[in-house]
Structure formats: structure tokens, C-alpha cells
């Protein structure tokens, strides 16, 4: 394991917040009861679980009964998309082209069960067209899924407008808010969504727990079967420690959101402005759209993305690439491709994602070393 000094991959996973760790410890050390048990151990676990549910619900303006804890964000997306497709068999499902694979693969699974998939195109900055939303709604899909914030480029979608259109059409609107929670206001009392997916480890909670917000009256089929936990939508003994840690992290992230995001956004803007000056040919992807303040997705034409990431890692800087590399072939990300970015620009992309611990000095260090890395990697590639 490398001794990574500068962590700029918060969109992949964020460090566990001290508030989450502290909240979880009693449930890892002694308070181990099963929330379904009727004895005192069980009652204690149930009380903690319900308090976590209420705490998370309060962050988004929901009622506690509208929160279903799931095993990760992926499962929350799966229950939303495939669960709705199974609820309304025969109806299509509509998803935007830049969704996370958790949504796209769930739509594909629905397709294998007979649903038609309507894919909503995005513009050059990754924003979904409202005309495409209207066209999809005319086909009365079981669910229309457009993410709140994109994980690769940070684009924020017009969820208010999309939600209003879905509500008027009587169609359930699902939004993957995994990357949005704690960074932008995510409120179900002002935005008309039916379903929202969350993941704890993106806000400083533990990995392996997520949540699905299910607006009262939204019918869904489960993907797993067993006990009746989580109103039957996610059977299986609940992860009490995880839920408690998730709620503590979400609460802490939301409480500090405004000042933290103003600070981080300024750092991100300084990073981009500095790199634009120092790196010829650099392109900031989705720069024209409202974006998460934490994400910077850069294309470096002529540079091998893997070599860039490895060189950054040698300097102790952890970043990531939207490109998937398998068997030596680098495939451009489906997000950048859907944005109409050609492969020679979409392929060599690097994502820096900042977090609450990111400092001025860390950005200075990236500005110092990254331009030379790009130059060297470009020269190596001829
Ligand atoms: N949706 C988005 C937008 C994500 O960024 C991620 C994680 O990368 C997920 C869903 C999946 O969440 P999890 O890792 O909890 O399964």
C-alpha cells in the first residue's frame, strides 16, 4: 500500500468522519442485539436503529417511515429501478445516459424481464434535456431515473423541473442522490421526488450501507425475500452500527455543508484555473453546467490516463479516472461519451474529487507537480 499523502478521490469514498466512528463504536463493542428481538438487547438496538432513521430523515426533510436502509447505494438504486419495473410490469423504464452503473445495470435487468428502456440523452455538459424527459413521460414509464449529481463530472441535474414534470404526469421520479447528499441541499419537501438513493461512505459513513427514500404511497417490489425488515423492501437483519454511523455522518456533513462547500468550491476553482494556465490543451469537462463544488474532471489529450494516475500516485496524490481499463484497452467513460466528447478527449481524463479535509497546501502541491507529470506522460506517448 502506498503512503498516499494527498487524497483527492472523495467521490470514490470519503474517510470515515469522527462523528460516525464515535456513534458506531458502542454497537460494535457491546450493544450487539438484533433489532427484531423482543428482549432488552433487541429493544436497545431497535431504538438506535429508529433514531438513526429519524436523524437521516430529518436531514432530507422526510418522515422516518419513508427511509429504508439498504445494503449500499447500489442496492437502493436497484430497488428503485427494478423494484418499480416489477411493480408495473409491461411499462418501460426511463434512465438518463449518464447514470451510475447501479441504475443502468438495473435498467438492463428490467429489460431482460421484458421492460423497454428509454435512454434520456444529455447535452455537452451532461445536463438532461427537459424535452427528452417530456417525450419519455409520454410513454408512461414505471420510473424515470435522473441522478441528482453525476459522480464523474459533478453535473447537477434540474431535479426540481424534472420532478415537477413527473408529478404532473403521474410518473414516479427516482434520483440517485449518492453524490449530492451533504454537498448540495437534498430536500424532499421542496423537490418532488418519489425515490432517492443514498450511500453512507460518500458522506463519511461506513461502506456497505445505503438508504432509499420512498415517498409515502410509492409502491415497489423488493429484490430480496425473507423477514419483513425495512417494511419488506430490504429483508435481512439490519446493520445497526452502519445505520447509526450513516445518520451521524449525514447529519455532520449537512450541518457544515454551506461553509465547507464554499471553501472546497474555491479550492476546486483555484485548481482548475491554475491547471488551465499551466497545462496546454487541458479541458475541464462539464464546465458549463452547474456542478458539485467537489469535483473536477479534466481531459488531457495525448496523455495516457493510467500513466497519469500512476505518476500522481508516486507523488503521493490519489485521484481517479473515469475510463475503465480492461485487458490493456482503455475505454472512454460512458458519461463523457454520452456528453458527445470524442474518444481521444474522453479517454485521457482524470478526476480530482475534494473533501472536507482538503487543504490549500494540497492544491498547491497538485499545481506544482501535475503540469510536469502531464508533460512527461505526453512525451512518453509520443
Ligand atoms: N450512485 C452513484 C452516483 C455513485 O457514485 C455510487 C458509488 O460510486 C453508487 C451509486 C453506488 O454506491 P455504493 O458504493 O454504496 O454501492
mmCIF file of C-alpha atoms and ligand atoms in Angstrom:
data_model
loop_
_atom_site.group_PDB
_atom_site.id
_atom_site.type_symbol
_atom_site.label_atom_id
_atom_site.label_comp_id
_atom_site.label_asym_id
_atom_site.label_seq_id
_atom_site.Cartn_x
_atom_site.Cartn_y
_atom_site.Cartn_z
ATOM 1 C CA UNK A 1 0.000 0.000 0.000
ATOM 2 C CA UNK A 2 1.405 3.390 -0.982
ATOM 3 C CA UNK A 3 1.752 6.124 1.558
ATOM 4 C CA UNK A 4 -0.805 8.447 -0.013
ATOM 5 C CA UNK A 5 -0.415 11.893 1.437
ATOM 6 C CA UNK A 6 -2.969 13.767 -0.645
ATOM 7 C CA UNK A 7 -6.341 12.149 -1.082
ATOM 8 C CA UNK A 8 -8.332 13.617 -3.960
ATOM 9 C CA UNK A 9 -10.697 10.722 -4.608
ATOM 10 C CA UNK A 10 -13.539 11.558 -2.233
ATOM 11 C CA UNK A 11 -16.160 10.748 -4.883
ATOM 12 C CA UNK A 12 -14.925 7.135 -4.760
ATOM 13 C CA UNK A 13 -15.070 7.007 -0.976
ATOM 14 C CA UNK A 14 -14.664 9.542 1.801
ATOM 15 C CA UNK A 15 -12.750 8.995 5.037
ATOM 16 C CA UNK A 16 -14.941 7.991 7.987
ATOM 17 C CA UNK A 17 -15.937 11.062 9.990
ATOM 18 C CA UNK A 18 -15.109 11.058 13.699
ATOM 19 C CA UNK A 19 -18.802 11.636 14.475
ATOM 20 C CA UNK A 20 -19.702 8.440 12.595
ATOM 21 C CA UNK A 21 -16.955 6.403 14.229
ATOM 22 C CA UNK A 22 -17.935 7.522 17.717
ATOM 23 C CA UNK A 23 -21.604 6.877 17.119
ATOM 24 C CA UNK A 24 -20.878 3.376 15.816
ATOM 25 C CA UNK A 25 -18.433 2.136 18.427
ATOM 26 C CA UNK A 26 -20.959 1.092 21.116
ATOM 27 C CA UNK A 27 -22.737 -1.062 18.523
ATOM 28 C CA UNK A 28 -19.512 -2.779 17.506
ATOM 29 C CA UNK A 29 -18.305 -3.342 21.039
ATOM 30 C CA UNK A 30 -21.205 -4.351 23.254
ATOM 31 C CA UNK A 31 -24.633 -3.320 22.038
ATOM 32 C CA UNK A 32 -24.965 -6.168 19.569
ATOM 33 C CA UNK A 33 -28.655 -7.037 19.840
ATOM 34 C CA UNK A 34 -30.890 -7.863 16.891
ATOM 35 C CA UNK A 35 -33.476 -5.087 16.445
ATOM 36 C CA UNK A 36 -36.188 -7.703 15.865
ATOM 37 C CA UNK A 37 -35.625 -9.391 19.257
ATOM 38 C CA UNK A 38 -38.113 -8.576 21.971
ATOM 39 C CA UNK A 39 -35.687 -8.629 24.927
ATOM 40 C CA UNK A 40 -33.762 -5.628 26.186
ATOM 41 C CA UNK A 41 -30.819 -6.181 23.801
ATOM 42 C CA UNK A 42 -33.195 -6.125 20.897
ATOM 43 C CA UNK A 43 -35.127 -3.136 22.169
ATOM 44 C CA UNK A 44 -31.898 -1.193 22.623
ATOM 45 C CA UNK A 45 -30.845 -1.996 19.031
ATOM 46 C CA UNK A 46 -34.317 -1.132 17.708
ATOM 47 C CA UNK A 47 -34.283 2.222 19.481
ATOM 48 C CA UNK A 48 -30.865 3.067 17.988
ATOM 49 C CA UNK A 49 -31.976 1.994 14.516
ATOM 50 C CA UNK A 50 -35.140 4.079 14.678
ATOM 51 C CA UNK A 51 -33.231 7.067 15.988
ATOM 52 C CA UNK A 52 -30.810 6.751 13.050
ATOM 53 C CA UNK A 53 -33.747 6.555 10.661
ATOM 54 C CA UNK A 54 -35.306 9.688 12.135
ATOM 55 C CA UNK A 55 -31.972 11.513 12.043
ATOM 56 C CA UNK A 56 -31.368 10.687 8.387
ATOM 57 C CA UNK A 57 -34.974 11.540 7.514
ATOM 58 C CA UNK A 58 -34.591 14.952 9.187
ATOM 59 C CA UNK A 59 -31.553 15.762 7.019
ATOM 60 C CA UNK A 60 -33.671 15.466 3.856
ATOM 61 C CA UNK A 61 -36.990 16.680 5.258
ATOM 62 C CA UNK A 62 -38.638 13.254 5.089
ATOM 63 C CA UNK A 63 -40.741 11.303 7.574
ATOM 64 C CA UNK A 64 -38.819 8.488 9.316
ATOM 65 C CA UNK A 65 -41.158 5.840 7.837
ATOM 66 C CA UNK A 66 -40.047 6.955 4.374
ATOM 67 C CA UNK A 67 -36.434 5.808 4.926
ATOM 68 C CA UNK A 68 -35.479 2.225 4.024
ATOM 69 C CA UNK A 69 -31.943 1.193 4.970
ATOM 70 C CA UNK A 70 -30.307 -0.859 2.227
ATOM 71 C CA UNK A 71 -27.018 -2.621 1.676
ATOM 72 C CA UNK A 72 -25.231 0.271 -0.132
ATOM 73 C CA UNK A 73 -26.217 2.855 -2.703
ATOM 74 C CA UNK A 74 -26.157 0.240 -5.445
ATOM 75 C CA UNK A 75 -28.973 -1.670 -3.784
ATOM 76 C CA UNK A 76 -31.023 1.485 -3.241
ATOM 77 C CA UNK A 77 -30.796 2.223 -6.988
ATOM 78 C CA UNK A 78 -31.638 -1.400 -7.781
ATOM 79 C CA UNK A 79 -34.765 -1.454 -5.626
ATOM 80 C CA UNK A 80 -35.867 1.871 -7.123
ATOM 81 C CA UNK A 81 -35.430 0.941 -10.774
ATOM 82 C CA UNK A 82 -36.005 -2.817 -10.891
ATOM 83 C CA UNK A 83 -38.460 -2.691 -7.989
ATOM 84 C CA UNK A 84 -40.606 -0.185 -9.892
ATOM 85 C CA UNK A 85 -40.280 -2.155 -13.166
ATOM 86 C CA UNK A 86 -41.542 -5.268 -11.351
ATOM 87 C CA UNK A 87 -44.342 -3.285 -9.751
ATOM 88 C CA UNK A 88 -45.585 -2.067 -13.117
ATOM 89 C CA UNK A 89 -44.748 -4.921 -15.478
ATOM 90 C CA UNK A 90 -45.141 -4.019 -19.135
ATOM 91 C CA UNK A 91 -44.279 -0.354 -18.641
ATOM 92 C CA UNK A 92 -40.916 0.964 -19.863
ATOM 93 C CA UNK A 93 -38.225 2.398 -17.583
ATOM 94 C CA UNK A 94 -36.568 5.728 -18.396
ATOM 95 C CA UNK A 95 -32.975 6.480 -17.356
ATOM 96 C CA UNK A 96 -30.545 9.216 -18.277
ATOM 97 C CA UNK A 97 -27.487 8.217 -20.292
ATOM 98 C CA UNK A 98 -25.009 9.338 -17.643
ATOM 99 C CA UNK A 99 -26.435 7.399 -14.696
ATOM 100 C CA UNK A 100 -24.162 5.355 -12.450
ATOM 101 C CA UNK A 101 -23.888 1.708 -13.470
ATOM 102 C CA UNK A 102 -26.071 0.851 -10.460
ATOM 103 C CA UNK A 103 -29.010 2.452 -12.317
ATOM 104 C CA UNK A 104 -28.009 1.495 -15.859
ATOM 105 C CA UNK A 105 -27.442 -2.162 -14.994
ATOM 106 C CA UNK A 106 -30.729 -2.271 -13.054
ATOM 107 C CA UNK A 107 -32.494 -0.876 -16.134
ATOM 108 C CA UNK A 108 -30.773 -3.571 -18.165
ATOM 109 C CA UNK A 109 -32.017 -6.203 -15.705
ATOM 110 C CA UNK A 110 -35.530 -4.786 -16.131
ATOM 111 C CA UNK A 111 -35.052 -5.052 -19.894
ATOM 112 C CA UNK A 112 -34.212 -8.741 -19.533
ATOM 113 C CA UNK A 113 -37.537 -9.100 -17.704
ATOM 114 C CA UNK A 114 -39.358 -7.508 -20.628
ATOM 115 C CA UNK A 115 -39.308 -3.756 -19.938
ATOM 116 C CA UNK A 116 -38.316 -1.372 -22.693
ATOM 117 C CA UNK A 117 -35.536 1.028 -21.667
ATOM 118 C CA UNK A 118 -35.863 4.669 -22.698
ATOM 119 C CA UNK A 119 -32.484 6.413 -22.514
ATOM 120 C CA UNK A 120 -32.565 10.175 -21.993
ATOM 121 C CA UNK A 121 -29.758 11.998 -23.813
ATOM 122 C CA UNK A 122 -27.649 14.742 -22.205
ATOM 123 C CA UNK A 123 -26.015 17.849 -23.635
ATOM 124 C CA UNK A 124 -22.295 18.641 -23.858
ATOM 125 C CA UNK A 125 -22.190 19.458 -20.138
ATOM 126 C CA UNK A 126 -24.078 16.341 -19.108
ATOM 127 C CA UNK A 127 -27.435 18.036 -18.480
ATOM 128 C CA UNK A 128 -30.575 16.063 -19.360
ATOM 129 C CA UNK A 129 -32.887 17.697 -21.859
ATOM 130 C CA UNK A 130 -36.328 18.516 -20.478
ATOM 131 C CA UNK A 131 -37.811 17.812 -23.920
ATOM 132 C CA UNK A 132 -36.420 14.280 -23.669
ATOM 133 C CA UNK A 133 -37.974 13.996 -20.209
ATOM 134 C CA UNK A 134 -41.350 15.054 -21.643
ATOM 135 C CA UNK A 135 -41.035 12.572 -24.510
ATOM 136 C CA UNK A 136 -40.222 9.747 -22.082
ATOM 137 C CA UNK A 137 -43.100 10.692 -19.776
ATOM 138 C CA UNK A 138 -45.500 10.408 -22.712
ATOM 139 C CA UNK A 139 -44.655 6.675 -22.732
ATOM 140 C CA UNK A 140 -45.765 6.354 -19.087
ATOM 141 C CA UNK A 141 -42.672 4.662 -17.651
ATOM 142 C CA UNK A 142 -42.765 2.721 -14.366
ATOM 143 C CA UNK A 143 -39.992 5.016 -13.169
ATOM 144 C CA UNK A 144 -37.939 7.899 -14.574
ATOM 145 C CA UNK A 145 -34.425 7.977 -13.126
ATOM 146 C CA UNK A 146 -32.172 11.032 -13.375
ATOM 147 C CA UNK A 147 -29.311 11.412 -10.919
ATOM 148 C CA UNK A 148 -29.080 14.482 -8.678
ATOM 149 C CA UNK A 149 -25.325 14.886 -9.216
ATOM 150 C CA UNK A 150 -23.022 12.963 -11.501
ATOM 151 C CA UNK A 151 -20.148 11.064 -9.913
ATOM 152 C CA UNK A 152 -17.644 11.531 -12.740
ATOM 153 C CA UNK A 153 -18.101 15.137 -13.800
ATOM 154 C CA UNK A 154 -20.261 16.571 -10.991
ATOM 155 C CA UNK A 155 -23.078 17.870 -13.222
ATOM 156 C CA UNK A 156 -26.184 18.808 -11.218
ATOM 157 C CA UNK A 157 -29.423 17.936 -12.961
ATOM 158 C CA UNK A 158 -32.534 20.173 -12.915
ATOM 159 C CA UNK A 159 -34.221 17.782 -10.480
ATOM 160 C CA UNK A 160 -36.854 20.339 -9.472
ATOM 161 C CA UNK A 161 -38.116 20.735 -13.040
ATOM 162 C CA UNK A 162 -37.871 17.012 -13.778
ATOM 163 C CA UNK A 163 -39.707 16.161 -10.571
ATOM 164 C CA UNK A 164 -42.480 18.640 -11.318
ATOM 165 C CA UNK A 165 -42.962 17.155 -14.784
ATOM 166 C CA UNK A 166 -43.027 13.614 -13.382
ATOM 167 C CA UNK A 167 -45.531 14.609 -10.725
ATOM 168 C CA UNK A 168 -47.802 16.261 -13.302
ATOM 169 C CA UNK A 169 -47.593 13.124 -15.448
ATOM 170 C CA UNK A 170 -48.209 10.798 -12.501
ATOM 171 C CA UNK A 171 -44.848 9.040 -13.035
ATOM 172 C CA UNK A 172 -42.521 8.061 -10.183
ATOM 173 C CA UNK A 173 -39.300 10.090 -10.256
ATOM 174 C CA UNK A 174 -36.187 8.390 -8.860
ATOM 175 C CA UNK A 175 -32.984 10.319 -8.332
ATOM 176 C CA UNK A 176 -29.621 8.852 -7.378
ATOM 177 C CA UNK A 177 -28.518 11.357 -4.749
ATOM 178 C CA UNK A 178 -25.463 9.359 -3.661
ATOM 179 C CA UNK A 179 -23.036 12.109 -4.677
ATOM 180 C CA UNK A 180 -25.320 15.023 -3.799
ATOM 181 C CA UNK A 181 -26.004 14.362 -0.116
ATOM 182 C CA UNK A 182 -24.011 16.663 2.150
ATOM 183 C CA UNK A 183 -22.814 18.770 -0.792
ATOM 184 C CA UNK A 184 -25.955 20.438 -2.102
ATOM 185 C CA UNK A 185 -29.367 20.763 -0.406
ATOM 186 C CA UNK A 186 -31.262 17.498 -0.905
ATOM 187 C CA UNK A 187 -34.784 18.079 0.396
ATOM 188 C CA UNK A 188 -37.889 16.087 -0.364
ATOM 189 C CA UNK A 189 -40.164 18.811 0.982
ATOM 190 C CA UNK A 190 -39.143 21.203 -1.800
ATOM 191 C CA UNK A 191 -38.214 18.813 -4.634
ATOM 192 C CA UNK A 192 -40.983 16.492 -5.880
ATOM 193 C CA UNK A 193 -39.164 13.139 -5.944
ATOM 194 C CA UNK A 194 -40.687 9.744 -5.296
ATOM 195 C CA UNK A 195 -37.487 7.812 -4.647
ATOM 196 C CA UNK A 196 -33.926 8.825 -3.706
ATOM 197 C CA UNK A 197 -30.831 6.649 -3.342
ATOM 198 C CA UNK A 198 -28.078 7.378 -0.802
ATOM 199 C CA UNK A 199 -24.800 5.783 0.220
ATOM 200 C CA UNK A 200 -23.100 6.249 3.605
ATOM 201 C CA UNK A 201 -19.471 6.020 2.550
ATOM 202 C CA UNK A 202 -19.702 9.070 0.281
ATOM 203 C CA UNK A 203 -20.550 11.322 3.242
ATOM 204 C CA UNK A 204 -18.105 9.932 5.777
ATOM 205 C CA UNK A 205 -20.112 6.969 6.994
ATOM 206 C CA UNK A 206 -19.135 3.315 6.737
ATOM 207 C CA UNK A 207 -19.081 1.326 3.496
ATOM 208 C CA UNK A 208 -21.826 -1.176 2.803
ATOM 209 C CA UNK A 209 -24.881 0.731 3.946
ATOM 210 C CA UNK A 210 -27.181 2.970 1.977
ATOM 211 C CA UNK A 211 -30.744 4.142 2.084
ATOM 212 C CA UNK A 212 -33.700 4.551 -0.186
ATOM 213 C CA UNK A 213 -36.158 7.357 0.436
ATOM 214 C CA UNK A 214 -39.618 6.103 -0.562
ATOM 215 C CA UNK A 215 -42.283 8.796 -0.622
ATOM 216 C CA UNK A 216 -45.432 7.639 1.128
ATOM 217 C CA UNK A 217 -47.741 5.877 -1.334
ATOM 218 C CA UNK A 218 -44.982 4.807 -3.769
ATOM 219 C CA UNK A 219 -45.446 1.103 -4.492
ATOM 220 C CA UNK A 220 -42.336 -1.019 -5.016
ATOM 221 C CA UNK A 221 -41.391 -4.686 -5.237
ATOM 222 C CA UNK A 222 -38.408 -5.904 -3.181
ATOM 223 C CA UNK A 223 -35.381 -7.598 -4.742
ATOM 224 C CA UNK A 224 -34.710 -9.864 -1.761
ATOM 225 C CA UNK A 225 -37.044 -12.080 0.223
ATOM 226 C CA UNK A 226 -37.024 -13.179 3.823
ATOM 227 C CA UNK A 227 -38.103 -11.443 7.003
ATOM 228 C CA UNK A 228 -40.200 -8.320 6.991
ATOM 229 C CA UNK A 229 -37.443 -5.890 7.930
ATOM 230 C CA UNK A 230 -37.431 -2.424 6.377
ATOM 231 C CA UNK A 231 -41.121 -2.823 5.530
ATOM 232 C CA UNK A 232 -40.257 -5.908 3.488
ATOM 233 C CA UNK A 233 -38.313 -3.824 0.978
ATOM 234 C CA UNK A 234 -34.945 -4.878 2.372
ATOM 235 C CA UNK A 235 -35.350 -8.047 4.406
ATOM 236 C CA UNK A 236 -32.383 -9.218 6.455
ATOM 237 C CA UNK A 237 -31.156 -8.273 9.929
ATOM 238 C CA UNK A 238 -30.434 -4.560 9.912
ATOM 239 C CA UNK A 239 -26.878 -3.192 10.198
ATOM 240 C CA UNK A 240 -27.480 -1.133 13.320
ATOM 241 C CA UNK A 241 -23.908 0.148 13.643
ATOM 242 C CA UNK A 242 -23.906 1.079 9.953
ATOM 243 C CA UNK A 243 -27.220 2.897 10.164
ATOM 244 C CA UNK A 244 -26.125 4.832 13.239
ATOM 245 C CA UNK A 245 -22.813 5.765 11.571
ATOM 246 C CA UNK A 246 -24.571 6.738 8.349
ATOM 247 C CA UNK A 247 -27.019 9.028 10.142
ATOM 248 C CA UNK A 248 -24.237 10.658 12.179
ATOM 249 C CA UNK A 249 -22.137 11.258 9.050
ATOM 250 C CA UNK A 250 -25.057 12.634 7.014
ATOM 251 C CA UNK A 251 -26.044 14.925 9.866
ATOM 252 C CA UNK A 252 -22.481 16.225 10.303
ATOM 253 C CA UNK A 253 -21.954 16.705 6.555
ATOM 254 C CA UNK A 254 -25.225 18.587 6.194
ATOM 255 C CA UNK A 255 -24.632 20.751 9.261
ATOM 256 C CA UNK A 256 -21.350 22.073 7.868
ATOM 257 C CA UNK A 257 -22.426 21.958 4.229
ATOM 258 C CA UNK A 258 -22.617 25.651 3.352
ATOM 259 C CA UNK A 259 -19.245 26.849 4.697
ATOM 260 C CA UNK A 260 -17.499 23.602 3.762
ATOM 261 C CA UNK A 261 -18.735 23.682 0.179
ATOM 262 C CA UNK A 262 -17.883 27.373 -0.251
ATOM 263 C CA UNK A 263 -14.335 26.640 0.878
ATOM 264 C CA UNK A 264 -13.961 23.474 -1.201
ATOM 265 C CA UNK A 265 -15.504 25.109 -4.272
ATOM 266 C CA UNK A 266 -12.958 27.901 -4.063
ATOM 267 C CA UNK A 267 -10.151 25.324 -3.867
ATOM 268 C CA UNK A 268 -11.559 23.439 -6.853
ATOM 269 C CA UNK A 269 -11.816 26.659 -8.875
ATOM 270 C CA UNK A 270 -8.241 27.572 -7.980
ATOM 271 C CA UNK A 271 -7.077 24.110 -9.027
ATOM 272 C CA UNK A 272 -8.814 24.393 -12.384
ATOM 273 C CA UNK A 273 -7.685 27.960 -13.057
ATOM 274 C CA UNK A 274 -4.085 27.094 -12.154
ATOM 275 C CA UNK A 275 -4.025 23.978 -14.298
ATOM 276 C CA UNK A 276 -5.626 25.767 -17.256
ATOM 277 C CA UNK A 277 -2.717 28.226 -17.129
ATOM 278 C CA UNK A 278 -0.021 25.610 -16.760
ATOM 279 C CA UNK A 279 -1.199 22.679 -18.906
ATOM 280 C CA UNK A 280 -1.623 23.286 -22.633
ATOM 281 C CA UNK A 281 -4.679 21.688 -24.195
ATOM 282 C CA UNK A 282 -6.358 20.914 -20.864
ATOM 283 C CA UNK A 283 -10.152 20.685 -20.988
ATOM 284 C CA UNK A 284 -12.404 20.975 -17.944
ATOM 285 C CA UNK A 285 -15.350 18.682 -18.590
ATOM 286 C CA UNK A 286 -18.894 19.878 -17.776
ATOM 287 C CA UNK A 287 -17.507 23.346 -17.031
ATOM 288 C CA UNK A 288 -20.626 24.994 -18.480
ATOM 289 C CA UNK A 289 -23.113 23.283 -16.155
ATOM 290 C CA UNK A 290 -23.968 23.816 -12.507
ATOM 291 C CA UNK A 291 -21.607 21.341 -10.840
ATOM 292 C CA UNK A 292 -20.779 19.859 -7.467
ATOM 293 C CA UNK A 293 -18.096 22.074 -5.910
ATOM 294 C CA UNK A 294 -16.054 18.994 -5.058
ATOM 295 C CA UNK A 295 -15.398 17.508 -8.499
ATOM 296 C CA UNK A 296 -13.017 18.413 -11.295
ATOM 297 C CA UNK A 297 -12.927 16.204 -14.354
ATOM 298 C CA UNK A 298 -10.104 17.073 -16.724
ATOM 299 C CA UNK A 299 -9.219 15.790 -20.189
ATOM 300 C CA UNK A 300 -5.543 15.777 -21.097
ATOM 301 C CA UNK A 301 -5.432 14.893 -24.802
ATOM 302 C CA UNK A 302 -2.310 12.955 -25.761
ATOM 303 C CA UNK A 303 -1.661 11.579 -22.266
ATOM 304 C CA UNK A 304 -2.271 8.001 -21.146
ATOM 305 C CA UNK A 305 -4.705 8.253 -18.178
ATOM 306 C CA UNK A 306 -3.259 5.231 -16.403
ATOM 307 C CA UNK A 307 0.251 6.665 -16.618
ATOM 308 C CA UNK A 308 -1.076 9.981 -15.253
ATOM 309 C CA UNK A 309 -2.701 8.276 -12.279
ATOM 310 C CA UNK A 310 0.363 6.152 -11.567
ATOM 311 C CA UNK A 311 2.643 9.186 -11.741
ATOM 312 C CA UNK A 312 0.318 11.095 -9.398
ATOM 313 C CA UNK A 313 0.315 8.133 -7.039
ATOM 314 C CA UNK A 314 4.132 8.140 -6.997
ATOM 315 C CA UNK A 315 3.894 11.753 -5.837
ATOM 316 C CA UNK A 316 1.510 10.651 -3.109
ATOM 317 C CA UNK A 317 -1.581 12.070 -4.819
ATOM 318 C CA UNK A 318 -4.652 9.839 -5.134
ATOM 319 C CA UNK A 319 -7.026 10.674 -7.992
ATOM 320 C CA UNK A 320 -9.039 8.555 -10.391
ATOM 321 C CA UNK A 321 -10.028 8.210 -13.991
ATOM 322 C CA UNK A 322 -13.456 7.880 -15.495
ATOM 323 C CA UNK A 323 -12.013 5.481 -18.005
ATOM 324 C CA UNK A 324 -12.366 1.767 -17.445
ATOM 325 C CA UNK A 325 -9.278 -0.199 -18.263
ATOM 326 C CA UNK A 326 -9.663 -3.884 -19.035
ATOM 327 C CA UNK A 327 -7.135 -6.136 -20.747
ATOM 328 C CA UNK A 328 -4.921 -3.245 -21.706
ATOM 329 C CA UNK A 329 -7.607 -1.365 -23.639
ATOM 330 C CA UNK A 330 -8.723 1.919 -22.117
ATOM 331 C CA UNK A 331 -12.388 2.530 -22.790
ATOM 332 C CA UNK A 332 -13.616 6.122 -22.504
ATOM 333 C CA UNK A 333 -16.221 6.644 -19.800
ATOM 334 C CA UNK A 334 -19.858 6.233 -20.782
ATOM 335 C CA UNK A 335 -20.548 9.598 -19.132
ATOM 336 C CA UNK A 336 -18.101 11.592 -21.270
ATOM 337 C CA UNK A 337 -19.133 9.623 -24.354
ATOM 338 C CA UNK A 338 -22.815 10.431 -23.721
ATOM 339 C CA UNK A 339 -21.801 14.096 -23.456
ATOM 340 C CA UNK A 340 -20.630 13.828 -27.078
ATOM 341 C CA UNK A 341 -16.941 14.059 -26.200
ATOM 342 C CA UNK A 342 -14.839 12.180 -28.752
ATOM 343 C CA UNK A 343 -12.735 9.221 -27.554
ATOM 344 C CA UNK A 344 -9.399 10.976 -27.997
ATOM 345 C CA UNK A 345 -10.522 13.606 -25.461
ATOM 346 C CA UNK A 346 -12.786 11.453 -23.285
ATOM 347 C CA UNK A 347 -10.168 8.698 -22.917
ATOM 348 C CA UNK A 348 -7.371 10.688 -21.272
ATOM 349 C CA UNK A 349 -9.419 12.023 -18.380
ATOM 350 C CA UNK A 350 -8.588 12.393 -14.712
ATOM 351 C CA UNK A 351 -10.997 13.166 -11.870
ATOM 352 C CA UNK A 352 -9.890 15.027 -8.807
ATOM 353 C CA UNK A 353 -12.545 14.974 -6.086
ATOM 354 C CA UNK A 354 -12.043 17.102 -2.999
ATOM 355 C CA UNK A 355 -13.402 16.648 0.502
ATOM 356 C CA UNK A 356 -13.774 18.468 3.789
ATOM 357 C CA UNK A 357 -10.173 17.664 4.737
ATOM 358 C CA UNK A 358 -8.656 19.048 1.516
ATOM 359 C CA UNK A 359 -6.268 21.935 2.188
ATOM 360 C CA UNK A 360 -4.795 24.877 0.323
ATOM 361 C CA UNK A 361 -1.352 23.302 0.588
ATOM 362 C CA UNK A 362 -2.593 20.125 -1.087
ATOM 363 C CA UNK A 363 -3.941 22.078 -4.044
ATOM 364 C CA UNK A 364 -0.629 23.964 -4.257
ATOM 365 C CA UNK A 365 1.188 20.636 -4.412
ATOM 366 C CA UNK A 366 -1.011 19.376 -7.266
ATOM 367 C CA UNK A 367 -0.458 22.631 -9.150
ATOM 368 C CA UNK A 368 3.258 22.175 -8.614
ATOM 369 C CA UNK A 369 3.639 18.582 -9.811
ATOM 370 C CA UNK A 370 0.768 17.823 -12.189
ATOM 371 C CA UNK A 371 1.829 20.039 -15.132
ATOM 372 C CA UNK A 372 5.231 18.317 -15.291
ATOM 373 C CA UNK A 373 3.585 14.894 -14.990
ATOM 374 C CA UNK A 374 1.303 15.654 -17.942
ATOM 375 C CA UNK A 375 4.255 16.872 -19.993
ATOM 376 C CA UNK A 376 6.288 13.751 -19.216
ATOM 377 C CA UNK A 377 3.420 11.334 -19.886
ATOM 378 C CA UNK A 378 2.604 13.075 -23.164
ATOM 379 C CA UNK A 379 6.243 12.869 -24.245
ATOM 380 C CA UNK A 380 6.339 9.165 -23.385
ATOM 381 C CA UNK A 381 3.289 8.553 -25.545
ATOM 382 C CA UNK A 382 4.990 10.331 -28.448
HETATM 383 N N1 LIG B 1 -24.509 6.038 -7.428
HETATM 384 C C1 LIG B 1 -23.503 6.898 -7.562
HETATM 385 C C2 LIG B 1 -23.728 8.195 -8.258
HETATM 386 C C3 LIG B 1 -22.239 6.587 -7.052
HETATM 387 O O1 LIG B 1 -21.238 7.455 -7.204
HETATM 388 C C4 LIG B 1 -22.065 5.355 -6.395
HETATM 389 C C5 LIG B 1 -20.736 4.950 -5.884
HETATM 390 O O2 LIG B 1 -19.757 5.037 -6.589
HETATM 391 C C6 LIG B 1 -23.161 4.484 -6.273
HETATM 392 C C7 LIG B 1 -24.374 4.867 -6.799
HETATM 393 C C8 LIG B 1 -23.050 3.178 -5.576
HETATM 394 O O3 LIG B 1 -22.961 3.324 -4.187
HETATM 395 P P1 LIG B 1 -22.332 2.151 -3.293
HETATM 396 O O4 LIG B 1 -20.858 2.228 -3.471
HETATM 397 O O5 LIG B 1 -22.753 2.457 -1.902
HETATM 398 O O6 LIG B 1 -22.895 0.888 -3.783
#
